[in-house]
PDB file of C-alpha atoms in Angstrom:
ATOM      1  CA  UNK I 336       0.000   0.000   0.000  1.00  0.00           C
ATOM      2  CA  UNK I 337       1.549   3.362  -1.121  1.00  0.00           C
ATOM      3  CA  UNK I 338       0.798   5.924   1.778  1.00  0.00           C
ATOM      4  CA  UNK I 339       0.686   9.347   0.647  1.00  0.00           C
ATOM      5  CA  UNK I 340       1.960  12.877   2.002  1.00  0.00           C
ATOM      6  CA  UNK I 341      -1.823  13.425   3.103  1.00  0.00           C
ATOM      7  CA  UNK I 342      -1.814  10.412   4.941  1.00  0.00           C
ATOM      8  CA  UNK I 343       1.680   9.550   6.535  1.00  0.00           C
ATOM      9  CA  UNK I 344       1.168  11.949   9.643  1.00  0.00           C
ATOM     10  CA  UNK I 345      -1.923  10.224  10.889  1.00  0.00           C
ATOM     11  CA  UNK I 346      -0.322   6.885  10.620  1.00  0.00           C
ATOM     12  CA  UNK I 347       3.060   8.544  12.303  1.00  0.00           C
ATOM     13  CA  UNK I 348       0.431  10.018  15.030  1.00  0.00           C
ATOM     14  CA  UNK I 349      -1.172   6.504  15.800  1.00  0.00           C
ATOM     15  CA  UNK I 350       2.300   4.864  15.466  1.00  0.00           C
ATOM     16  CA  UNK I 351       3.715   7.805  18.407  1.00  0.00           C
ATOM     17  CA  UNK I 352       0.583   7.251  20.322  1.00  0.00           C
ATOM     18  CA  UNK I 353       1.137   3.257  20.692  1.00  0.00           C
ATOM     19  CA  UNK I 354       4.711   3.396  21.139  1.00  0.00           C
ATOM     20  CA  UNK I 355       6.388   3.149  24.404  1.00  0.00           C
ATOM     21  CA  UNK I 356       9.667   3.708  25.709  1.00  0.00           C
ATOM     22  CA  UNK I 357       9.553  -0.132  26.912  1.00  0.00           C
ATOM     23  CA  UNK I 358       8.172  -0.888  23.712  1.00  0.00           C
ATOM     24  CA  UNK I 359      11.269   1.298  21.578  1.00  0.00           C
ATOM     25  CA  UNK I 360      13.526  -0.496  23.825  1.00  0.00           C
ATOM     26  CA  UNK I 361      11.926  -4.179  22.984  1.00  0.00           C
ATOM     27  CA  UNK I 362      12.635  -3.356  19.263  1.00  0.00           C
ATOM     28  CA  UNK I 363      16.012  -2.407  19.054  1.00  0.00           C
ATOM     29  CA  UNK I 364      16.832  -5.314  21.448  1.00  0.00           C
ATOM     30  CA  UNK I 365      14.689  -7.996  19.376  1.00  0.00           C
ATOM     31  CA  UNK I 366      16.286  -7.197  15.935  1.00  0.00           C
ATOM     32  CA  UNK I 367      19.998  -7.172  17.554  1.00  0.00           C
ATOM     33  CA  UNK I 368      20.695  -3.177  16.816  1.00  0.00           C
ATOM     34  CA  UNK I 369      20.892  -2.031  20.701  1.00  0.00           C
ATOM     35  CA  UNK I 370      22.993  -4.145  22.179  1.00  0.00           C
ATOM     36  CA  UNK I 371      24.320  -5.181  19.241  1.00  0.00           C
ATOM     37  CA  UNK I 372      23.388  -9.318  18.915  1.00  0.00           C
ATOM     38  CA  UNK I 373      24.024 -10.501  15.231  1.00  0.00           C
ATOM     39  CA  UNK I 374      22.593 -13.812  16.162  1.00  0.00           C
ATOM     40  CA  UNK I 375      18.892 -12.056  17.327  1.00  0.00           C
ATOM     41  CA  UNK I 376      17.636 -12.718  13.662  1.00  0.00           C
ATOM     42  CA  UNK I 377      17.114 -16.440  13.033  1.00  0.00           C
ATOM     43  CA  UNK I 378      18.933 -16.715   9.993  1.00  0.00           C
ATOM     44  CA  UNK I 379      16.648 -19.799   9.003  1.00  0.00           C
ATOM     45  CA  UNK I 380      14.068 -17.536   8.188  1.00  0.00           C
ATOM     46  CA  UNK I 381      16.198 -14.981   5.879  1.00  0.00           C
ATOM     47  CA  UNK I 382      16.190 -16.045   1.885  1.00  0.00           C
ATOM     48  CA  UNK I 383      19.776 -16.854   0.098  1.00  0.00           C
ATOM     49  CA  UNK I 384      20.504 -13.972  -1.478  1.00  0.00           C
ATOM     50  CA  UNK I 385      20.297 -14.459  -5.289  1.00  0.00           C
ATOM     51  CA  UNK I 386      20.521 -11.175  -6.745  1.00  0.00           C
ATOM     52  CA  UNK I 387      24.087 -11.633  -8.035  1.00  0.00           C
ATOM     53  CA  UNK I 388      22.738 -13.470 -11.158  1.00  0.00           C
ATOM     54  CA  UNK I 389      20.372 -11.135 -12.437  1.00  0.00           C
ATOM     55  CA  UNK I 390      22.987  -8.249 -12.535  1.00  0.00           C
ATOM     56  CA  UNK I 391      24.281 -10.487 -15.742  1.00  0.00           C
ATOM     57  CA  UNK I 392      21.868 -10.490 -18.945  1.00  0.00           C
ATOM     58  CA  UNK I 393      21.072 -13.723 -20.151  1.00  0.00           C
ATOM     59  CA  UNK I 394      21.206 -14.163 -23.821  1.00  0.00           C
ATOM     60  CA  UNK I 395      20.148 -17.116 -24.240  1.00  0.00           C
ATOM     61  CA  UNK I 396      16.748 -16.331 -22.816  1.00  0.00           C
ATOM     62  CA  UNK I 397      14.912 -13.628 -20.947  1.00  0.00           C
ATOM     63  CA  UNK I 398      12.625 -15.633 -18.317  1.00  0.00           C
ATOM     64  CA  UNK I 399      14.836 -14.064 -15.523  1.00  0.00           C
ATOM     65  CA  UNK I 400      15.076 -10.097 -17.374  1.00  0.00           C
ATOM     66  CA  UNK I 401      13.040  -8.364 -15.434  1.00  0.00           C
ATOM     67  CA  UNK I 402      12.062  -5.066 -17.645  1.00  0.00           C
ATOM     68  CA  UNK I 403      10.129  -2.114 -17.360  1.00  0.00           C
ATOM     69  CA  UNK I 404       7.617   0.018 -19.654  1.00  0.00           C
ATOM     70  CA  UNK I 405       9.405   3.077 -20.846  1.00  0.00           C
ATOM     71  CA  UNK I 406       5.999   5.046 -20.955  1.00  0.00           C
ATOM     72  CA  UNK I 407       4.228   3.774 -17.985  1.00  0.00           C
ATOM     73  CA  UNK I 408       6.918   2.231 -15.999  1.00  0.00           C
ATOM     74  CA  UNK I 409       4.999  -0.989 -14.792  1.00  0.00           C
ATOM     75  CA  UNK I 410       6.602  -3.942 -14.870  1.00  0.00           C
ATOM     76  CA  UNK I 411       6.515  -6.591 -17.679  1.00  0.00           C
ATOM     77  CA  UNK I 412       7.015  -9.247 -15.177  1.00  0.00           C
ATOM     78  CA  UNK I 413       6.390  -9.200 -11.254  1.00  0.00           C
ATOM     79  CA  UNK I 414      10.199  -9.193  -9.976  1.00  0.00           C
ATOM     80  CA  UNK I 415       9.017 -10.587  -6.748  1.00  0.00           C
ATOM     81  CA  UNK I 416       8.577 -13.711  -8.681  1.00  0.00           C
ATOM     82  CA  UNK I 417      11.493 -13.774 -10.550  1.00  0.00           C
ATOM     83  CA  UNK I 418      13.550 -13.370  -7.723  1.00  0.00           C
ATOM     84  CA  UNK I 419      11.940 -16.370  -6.219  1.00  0.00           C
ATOM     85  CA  UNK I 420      10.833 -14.097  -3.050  1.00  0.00           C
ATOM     86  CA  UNK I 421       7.449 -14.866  -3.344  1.00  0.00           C
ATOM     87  CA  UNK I 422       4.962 -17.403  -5.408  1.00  0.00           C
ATOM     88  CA  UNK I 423       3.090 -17.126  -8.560  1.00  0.00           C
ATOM     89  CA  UNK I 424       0.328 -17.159  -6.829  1.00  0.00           C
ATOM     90  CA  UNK I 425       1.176 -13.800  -5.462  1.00  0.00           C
ATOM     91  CA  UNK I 426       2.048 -11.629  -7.784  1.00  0.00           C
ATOM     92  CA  UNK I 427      -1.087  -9.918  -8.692  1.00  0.00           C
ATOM     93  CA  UNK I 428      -1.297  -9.053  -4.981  1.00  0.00           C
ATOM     94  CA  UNK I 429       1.801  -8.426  -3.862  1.00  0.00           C
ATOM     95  CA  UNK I 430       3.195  -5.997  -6.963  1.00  0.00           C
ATOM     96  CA  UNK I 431       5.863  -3.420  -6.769  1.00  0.00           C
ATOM     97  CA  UNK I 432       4.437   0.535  -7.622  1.00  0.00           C
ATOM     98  CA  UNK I 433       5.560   1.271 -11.129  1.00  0.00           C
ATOM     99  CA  UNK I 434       9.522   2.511 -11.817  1.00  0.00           C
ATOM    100  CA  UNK I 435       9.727   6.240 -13.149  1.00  0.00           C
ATOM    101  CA  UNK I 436      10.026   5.807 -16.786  1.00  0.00           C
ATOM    102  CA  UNK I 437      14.249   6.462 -17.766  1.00  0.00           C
ATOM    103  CA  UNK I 438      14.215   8.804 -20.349  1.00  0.00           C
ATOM    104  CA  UNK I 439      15.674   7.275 -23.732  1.00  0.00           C
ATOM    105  CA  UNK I 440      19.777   8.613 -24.359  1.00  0.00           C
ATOM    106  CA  UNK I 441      19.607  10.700 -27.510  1.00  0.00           C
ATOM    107  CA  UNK I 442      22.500   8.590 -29.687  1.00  0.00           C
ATOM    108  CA  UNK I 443      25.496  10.467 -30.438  1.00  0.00           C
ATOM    109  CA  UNK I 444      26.159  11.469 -34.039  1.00  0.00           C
ATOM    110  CA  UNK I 445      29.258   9.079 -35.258  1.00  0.00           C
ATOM    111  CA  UNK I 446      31.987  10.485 -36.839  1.00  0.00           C
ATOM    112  CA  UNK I 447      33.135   8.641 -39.986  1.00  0.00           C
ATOM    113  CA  UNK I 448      35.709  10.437 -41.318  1.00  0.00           C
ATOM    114  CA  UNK I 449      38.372  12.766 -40.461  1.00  0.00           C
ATOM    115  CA  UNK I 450      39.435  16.281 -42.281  1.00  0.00           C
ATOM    116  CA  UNK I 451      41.995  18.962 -41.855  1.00  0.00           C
ATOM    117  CA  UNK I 452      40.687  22.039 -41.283  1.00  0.00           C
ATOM    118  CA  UNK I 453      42.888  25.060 -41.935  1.00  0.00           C
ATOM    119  CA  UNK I 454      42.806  28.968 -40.844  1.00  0.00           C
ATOM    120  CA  UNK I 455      40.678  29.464 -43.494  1.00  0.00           C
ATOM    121  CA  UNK I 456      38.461  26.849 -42.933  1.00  0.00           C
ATOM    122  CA  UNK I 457      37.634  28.076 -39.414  1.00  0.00           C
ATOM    123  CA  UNK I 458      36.965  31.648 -40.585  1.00  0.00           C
ATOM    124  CA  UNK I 459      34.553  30.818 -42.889  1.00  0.00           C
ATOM    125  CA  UNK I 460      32.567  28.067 -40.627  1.00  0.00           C
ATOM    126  CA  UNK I 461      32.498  31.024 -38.391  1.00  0.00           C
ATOM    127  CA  UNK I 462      31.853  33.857 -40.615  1.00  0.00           C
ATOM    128  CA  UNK I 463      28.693  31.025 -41.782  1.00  0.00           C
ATOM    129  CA  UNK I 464      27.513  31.015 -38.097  1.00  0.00           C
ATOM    130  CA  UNK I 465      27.837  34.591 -37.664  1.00  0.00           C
ATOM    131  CA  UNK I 466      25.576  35.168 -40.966  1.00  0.00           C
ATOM    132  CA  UNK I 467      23.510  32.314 -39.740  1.00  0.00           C
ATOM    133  CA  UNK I 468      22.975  34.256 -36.126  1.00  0.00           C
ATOM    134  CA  UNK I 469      22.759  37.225 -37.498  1.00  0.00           C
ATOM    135  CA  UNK I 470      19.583  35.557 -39.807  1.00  0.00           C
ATOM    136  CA  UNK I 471      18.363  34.025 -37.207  1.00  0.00           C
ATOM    137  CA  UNK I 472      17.992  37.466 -35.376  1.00  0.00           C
ATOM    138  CA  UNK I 473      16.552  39.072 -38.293  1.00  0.00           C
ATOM    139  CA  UNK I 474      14.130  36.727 -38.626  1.00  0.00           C
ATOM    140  CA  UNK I 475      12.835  36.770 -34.679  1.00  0.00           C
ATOM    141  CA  UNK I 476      13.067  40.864 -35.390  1.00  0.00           C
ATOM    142  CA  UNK I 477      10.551  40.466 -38.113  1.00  0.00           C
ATOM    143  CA  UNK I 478       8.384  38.044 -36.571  1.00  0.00           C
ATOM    144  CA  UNK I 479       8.017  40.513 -33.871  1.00  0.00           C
ATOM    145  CA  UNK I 480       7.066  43.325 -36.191  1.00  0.00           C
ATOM    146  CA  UNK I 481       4.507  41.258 -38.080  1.00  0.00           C
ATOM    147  CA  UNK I 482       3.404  40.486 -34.877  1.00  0.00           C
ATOM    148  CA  UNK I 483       3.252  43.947 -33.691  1.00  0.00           C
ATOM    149  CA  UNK I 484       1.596  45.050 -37.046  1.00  0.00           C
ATOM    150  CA  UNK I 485      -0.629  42.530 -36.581  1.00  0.00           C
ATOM    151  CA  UNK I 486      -1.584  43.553 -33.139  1.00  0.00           C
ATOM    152  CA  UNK I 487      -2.285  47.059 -34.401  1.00  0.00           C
ATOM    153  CA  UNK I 488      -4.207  46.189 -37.076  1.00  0.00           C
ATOM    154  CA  UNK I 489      -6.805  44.154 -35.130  1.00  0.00           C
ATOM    155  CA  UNK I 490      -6.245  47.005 -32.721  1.00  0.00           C
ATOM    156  CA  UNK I 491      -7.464  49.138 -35.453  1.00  0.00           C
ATOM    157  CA  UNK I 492     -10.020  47.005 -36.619  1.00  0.00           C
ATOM    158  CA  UNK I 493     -11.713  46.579 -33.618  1.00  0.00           C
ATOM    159  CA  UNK I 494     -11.756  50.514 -32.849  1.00  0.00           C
ATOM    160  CA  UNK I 495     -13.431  50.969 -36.142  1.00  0.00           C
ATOM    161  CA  UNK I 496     -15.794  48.117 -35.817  1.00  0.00           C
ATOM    162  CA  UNK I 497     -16.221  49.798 -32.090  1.00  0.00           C
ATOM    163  CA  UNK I 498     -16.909  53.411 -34.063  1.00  0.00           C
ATOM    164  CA  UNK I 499     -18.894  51.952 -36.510  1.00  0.00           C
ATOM    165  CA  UNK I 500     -21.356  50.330 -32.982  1.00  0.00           C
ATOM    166  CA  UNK I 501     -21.214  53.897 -31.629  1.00  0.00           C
ATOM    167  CA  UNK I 502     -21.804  55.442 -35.137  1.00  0.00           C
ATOM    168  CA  UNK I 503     -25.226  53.190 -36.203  1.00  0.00           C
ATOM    169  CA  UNK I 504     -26.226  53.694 -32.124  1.00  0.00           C
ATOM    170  CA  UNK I 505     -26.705  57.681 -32.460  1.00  0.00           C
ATOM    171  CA  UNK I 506     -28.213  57.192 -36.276  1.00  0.00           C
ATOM    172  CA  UNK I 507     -30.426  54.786 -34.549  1.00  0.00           C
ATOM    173  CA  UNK I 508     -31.165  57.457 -31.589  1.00  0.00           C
ATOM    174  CA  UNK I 509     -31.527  60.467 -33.968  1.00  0.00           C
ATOM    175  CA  UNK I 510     -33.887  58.352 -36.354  1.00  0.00           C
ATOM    176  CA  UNK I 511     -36.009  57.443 -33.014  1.00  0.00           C
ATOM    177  CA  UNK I 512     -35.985  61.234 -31.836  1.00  0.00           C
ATOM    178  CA  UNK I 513     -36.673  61.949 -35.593  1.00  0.00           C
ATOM    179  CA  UNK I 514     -39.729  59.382 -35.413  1.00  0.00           C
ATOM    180  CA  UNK I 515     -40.914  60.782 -31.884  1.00  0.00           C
ATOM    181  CA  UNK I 516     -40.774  64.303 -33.373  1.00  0.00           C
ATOM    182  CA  UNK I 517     -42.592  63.827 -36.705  1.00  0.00           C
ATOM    183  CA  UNK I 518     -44.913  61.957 -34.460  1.00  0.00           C
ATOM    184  CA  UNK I 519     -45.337  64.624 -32.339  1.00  0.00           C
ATOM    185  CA  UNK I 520     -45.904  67.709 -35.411  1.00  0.00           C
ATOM    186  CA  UNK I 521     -48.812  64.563 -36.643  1.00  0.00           C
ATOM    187  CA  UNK I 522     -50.400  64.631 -33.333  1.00  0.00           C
ATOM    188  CA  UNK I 523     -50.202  68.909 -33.382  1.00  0.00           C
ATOM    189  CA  UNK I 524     -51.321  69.031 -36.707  1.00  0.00           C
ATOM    190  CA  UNK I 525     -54.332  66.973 -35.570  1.00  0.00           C
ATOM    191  CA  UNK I 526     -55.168  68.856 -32.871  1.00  0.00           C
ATOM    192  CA  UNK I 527     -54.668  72.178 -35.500  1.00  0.00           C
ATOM    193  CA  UNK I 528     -56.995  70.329 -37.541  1.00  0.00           C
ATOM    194  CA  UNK I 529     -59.509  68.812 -35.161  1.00  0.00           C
ATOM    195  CA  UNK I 530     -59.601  72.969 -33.163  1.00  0.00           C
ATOM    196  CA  UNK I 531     -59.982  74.187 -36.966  1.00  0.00           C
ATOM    197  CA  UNK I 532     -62.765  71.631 -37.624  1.00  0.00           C
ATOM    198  CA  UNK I 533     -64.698  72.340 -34.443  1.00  0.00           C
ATOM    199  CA  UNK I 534     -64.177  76.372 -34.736  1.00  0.00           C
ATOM    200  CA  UNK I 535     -65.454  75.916 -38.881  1.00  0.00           C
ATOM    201  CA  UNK I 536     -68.721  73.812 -37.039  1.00  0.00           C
ATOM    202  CA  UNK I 537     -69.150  76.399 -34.065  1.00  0.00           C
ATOM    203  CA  UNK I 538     -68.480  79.229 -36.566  1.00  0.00           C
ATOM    204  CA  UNK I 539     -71.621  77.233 -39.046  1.00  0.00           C
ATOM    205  CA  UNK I 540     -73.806  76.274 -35.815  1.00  0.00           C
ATOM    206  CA  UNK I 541     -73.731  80.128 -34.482  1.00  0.00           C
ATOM    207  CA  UNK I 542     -74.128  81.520 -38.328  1.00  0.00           C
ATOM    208  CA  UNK I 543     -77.313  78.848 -38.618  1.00  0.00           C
ATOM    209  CA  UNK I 544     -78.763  79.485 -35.061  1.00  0.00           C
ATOM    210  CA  UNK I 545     -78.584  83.331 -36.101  1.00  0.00           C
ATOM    211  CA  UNK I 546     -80.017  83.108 -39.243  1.00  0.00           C
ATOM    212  CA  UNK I 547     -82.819  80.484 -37.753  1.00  0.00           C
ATOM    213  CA  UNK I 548     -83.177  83.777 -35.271  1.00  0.00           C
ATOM    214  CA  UNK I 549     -83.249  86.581 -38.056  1.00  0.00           C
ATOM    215  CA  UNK I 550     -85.756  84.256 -39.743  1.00  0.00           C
ATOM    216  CA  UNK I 551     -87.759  83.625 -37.106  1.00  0.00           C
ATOM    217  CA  UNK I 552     -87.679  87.027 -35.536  1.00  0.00           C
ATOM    218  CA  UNK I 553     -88.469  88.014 -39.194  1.00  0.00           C
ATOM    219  CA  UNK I 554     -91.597  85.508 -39.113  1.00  0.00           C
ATOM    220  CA  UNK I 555     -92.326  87.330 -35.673  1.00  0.00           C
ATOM    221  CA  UNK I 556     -92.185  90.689 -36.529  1.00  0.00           C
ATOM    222  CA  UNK I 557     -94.194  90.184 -39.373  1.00  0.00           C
ATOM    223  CA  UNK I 558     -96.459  88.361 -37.506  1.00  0.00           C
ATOM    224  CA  UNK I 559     -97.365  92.101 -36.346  1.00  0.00           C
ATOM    225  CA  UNK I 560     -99.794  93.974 -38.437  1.00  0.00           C
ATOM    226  CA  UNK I 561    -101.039  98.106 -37.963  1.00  0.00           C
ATOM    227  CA  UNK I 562    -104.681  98.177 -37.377  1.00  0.00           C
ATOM    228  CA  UNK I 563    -104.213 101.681 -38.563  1.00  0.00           C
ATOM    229  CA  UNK I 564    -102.426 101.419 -41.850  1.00  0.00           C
ATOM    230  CA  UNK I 565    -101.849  97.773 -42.001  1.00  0.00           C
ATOM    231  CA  UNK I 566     -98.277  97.369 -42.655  1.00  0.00           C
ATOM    232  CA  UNK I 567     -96.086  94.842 -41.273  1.00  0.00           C
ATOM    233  CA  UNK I 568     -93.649  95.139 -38.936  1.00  0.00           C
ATOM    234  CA  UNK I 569     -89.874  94.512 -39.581  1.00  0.00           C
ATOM    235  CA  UNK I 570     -87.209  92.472 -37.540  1.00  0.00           C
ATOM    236  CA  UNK I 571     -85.424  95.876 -37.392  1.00  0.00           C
ATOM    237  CA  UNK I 572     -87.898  98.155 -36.364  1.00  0.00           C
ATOM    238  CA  UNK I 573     -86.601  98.500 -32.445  1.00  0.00           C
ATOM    239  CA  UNK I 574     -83.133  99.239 -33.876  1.00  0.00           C
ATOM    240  CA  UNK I 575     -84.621 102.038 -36.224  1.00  0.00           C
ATOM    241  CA  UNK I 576     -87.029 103.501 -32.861  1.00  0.00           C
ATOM    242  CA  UNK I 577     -90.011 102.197 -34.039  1.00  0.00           C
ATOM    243  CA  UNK I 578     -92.013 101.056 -31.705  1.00  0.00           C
ATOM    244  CA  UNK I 579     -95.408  98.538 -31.273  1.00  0.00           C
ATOM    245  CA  UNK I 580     -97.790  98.523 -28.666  1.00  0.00           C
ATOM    246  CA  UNK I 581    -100.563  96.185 -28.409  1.00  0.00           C
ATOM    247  CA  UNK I 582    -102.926  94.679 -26.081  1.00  0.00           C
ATOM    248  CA  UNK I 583    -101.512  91.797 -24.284  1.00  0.00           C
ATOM    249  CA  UNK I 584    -105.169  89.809 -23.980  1.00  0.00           C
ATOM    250  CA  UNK I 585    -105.863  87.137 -26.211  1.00  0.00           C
ATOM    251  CA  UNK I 586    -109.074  88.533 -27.438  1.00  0.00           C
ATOM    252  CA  UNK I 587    -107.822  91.264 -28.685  1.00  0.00           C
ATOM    253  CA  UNK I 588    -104.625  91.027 -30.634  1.00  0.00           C
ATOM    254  CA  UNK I 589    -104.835  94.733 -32.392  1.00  0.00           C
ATOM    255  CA  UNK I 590    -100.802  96.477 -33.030  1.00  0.00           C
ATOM    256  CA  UNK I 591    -100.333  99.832 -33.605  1.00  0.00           C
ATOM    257  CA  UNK I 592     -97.330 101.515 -34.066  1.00  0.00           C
ATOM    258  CA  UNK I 593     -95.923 105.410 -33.796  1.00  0.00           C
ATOM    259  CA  UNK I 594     -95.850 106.253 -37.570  1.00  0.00           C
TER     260      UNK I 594
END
């Protein structure tokens, strides 16, 4: 079981708690370390040590390699059992963690054949790295200008696309305000209209109630007759200080006036 940095100091904690100074003691003296007794561990129970052969390759056949996954690290073949420490049986259970993958050694470039390189030689393999650095700087100088230029431009673009927003926004407002206003001269003009309309049918109404009035003051007044000379009266005779008098019975109904 791998224990990890999360988990170690609780296990350290309960290990502290249980542990006694008797206990310490008991250890060191049981595995021979304190007082030193190299005959504490029965050796019967140890396992011959067999590494030695494994350090060697075998060529003839690799049933005792024990390899590793360069990508994963797991191993190909439980070295627990190879080494004979524990049984087939085991090794699903009782597997080592996975080895850090060893990065692969880039191989080294071999040199076939030999020349003599002169004074001259030298100056011109370095005057061709110079011109090479010197390229090579160019070219990361230019990359950052395009790149620059390129940053401006969508700089650039985006300002005008952002002027353009702001631009088509107040068109949009003045067309509204335009709307609203033309809206507003509509609903005046109405009103103009509608006052205009209503003053025309007063202006009718009063001219018709005044000539129903002359007319029917007309029919009135000449509903008068002298008993004298026998001429009418006129709808204008108060104005011009003529004036009737008359009995007011109903028997009667004689008019006279003063000419």
């Amino acid at each position: 079981m791998v224990i990890g940095k999360a988990r170690f100091p609780l296990v350290l904690k309960h290990a502290l708690d249980k542990a006694t100074p008797a206990s310490i003691s008991d250890a060191f003296a049981v595995t021979g370390i304190c007082p030193f007794n190299p005959d504490a561990v029965d050796k019967s129970q140890l396992v011959a040590a067999s590494f030695e052969k494994y350090k060697q390759r075998s060529t003839d056949s690799d049933k005792d390699v024990v390899t590793t996954c360069t990508t994963c690290g797991s191993y190909a073949r439980n070295p627990l059992v190879v080494h004979g420490l524990i049984p087939q049986e085991l090794s699903d259970i009782l597997m080592p963690p996975p080895v850090k993958p060893q990065p692969q050694k880039k191989s080294r470039r071999l040199v076939t054949e030999a020349r003599l390189i002169s004074g001259a030689d030298m100056l011109q393999q370095l005057k061709e790295k110079e011109e090479e650095e010197i390229k090579k700087r160019e070219g990361i100088e230019r990359r950052k200008i395009e790149l620059k230029e390129k940053r401006e431009l969508k700089t650039k673009m985006e300002q005008e696309k952002k002027a353009k927003r702001e631009q088509e926004k107040e068109e949009r407002v003045k067309r509204r305000e335009q709307q609203e206003e033309e809206k507003r001269q509509r609903k005046i003009t109405r009103e103009e209209q509608k006052q205009k309309r209503n003053k025309e049918r007063e202006e009718k109404r009063k001219q018709k109630q005044k000539s129903t009035v002359h007319v029917a003051e007309h029919l009135a007044a000449s509903f008068y007759a002298c008993d004298v000379c026998g001429i009418s009266g006129e709808a204008d005779d108060e104005e011009r200080g003529i004036a009737w008098y008359g009995c007011d019975k109903d028997c009667c109904q004689r008019w006279y006036h003063d000419d």
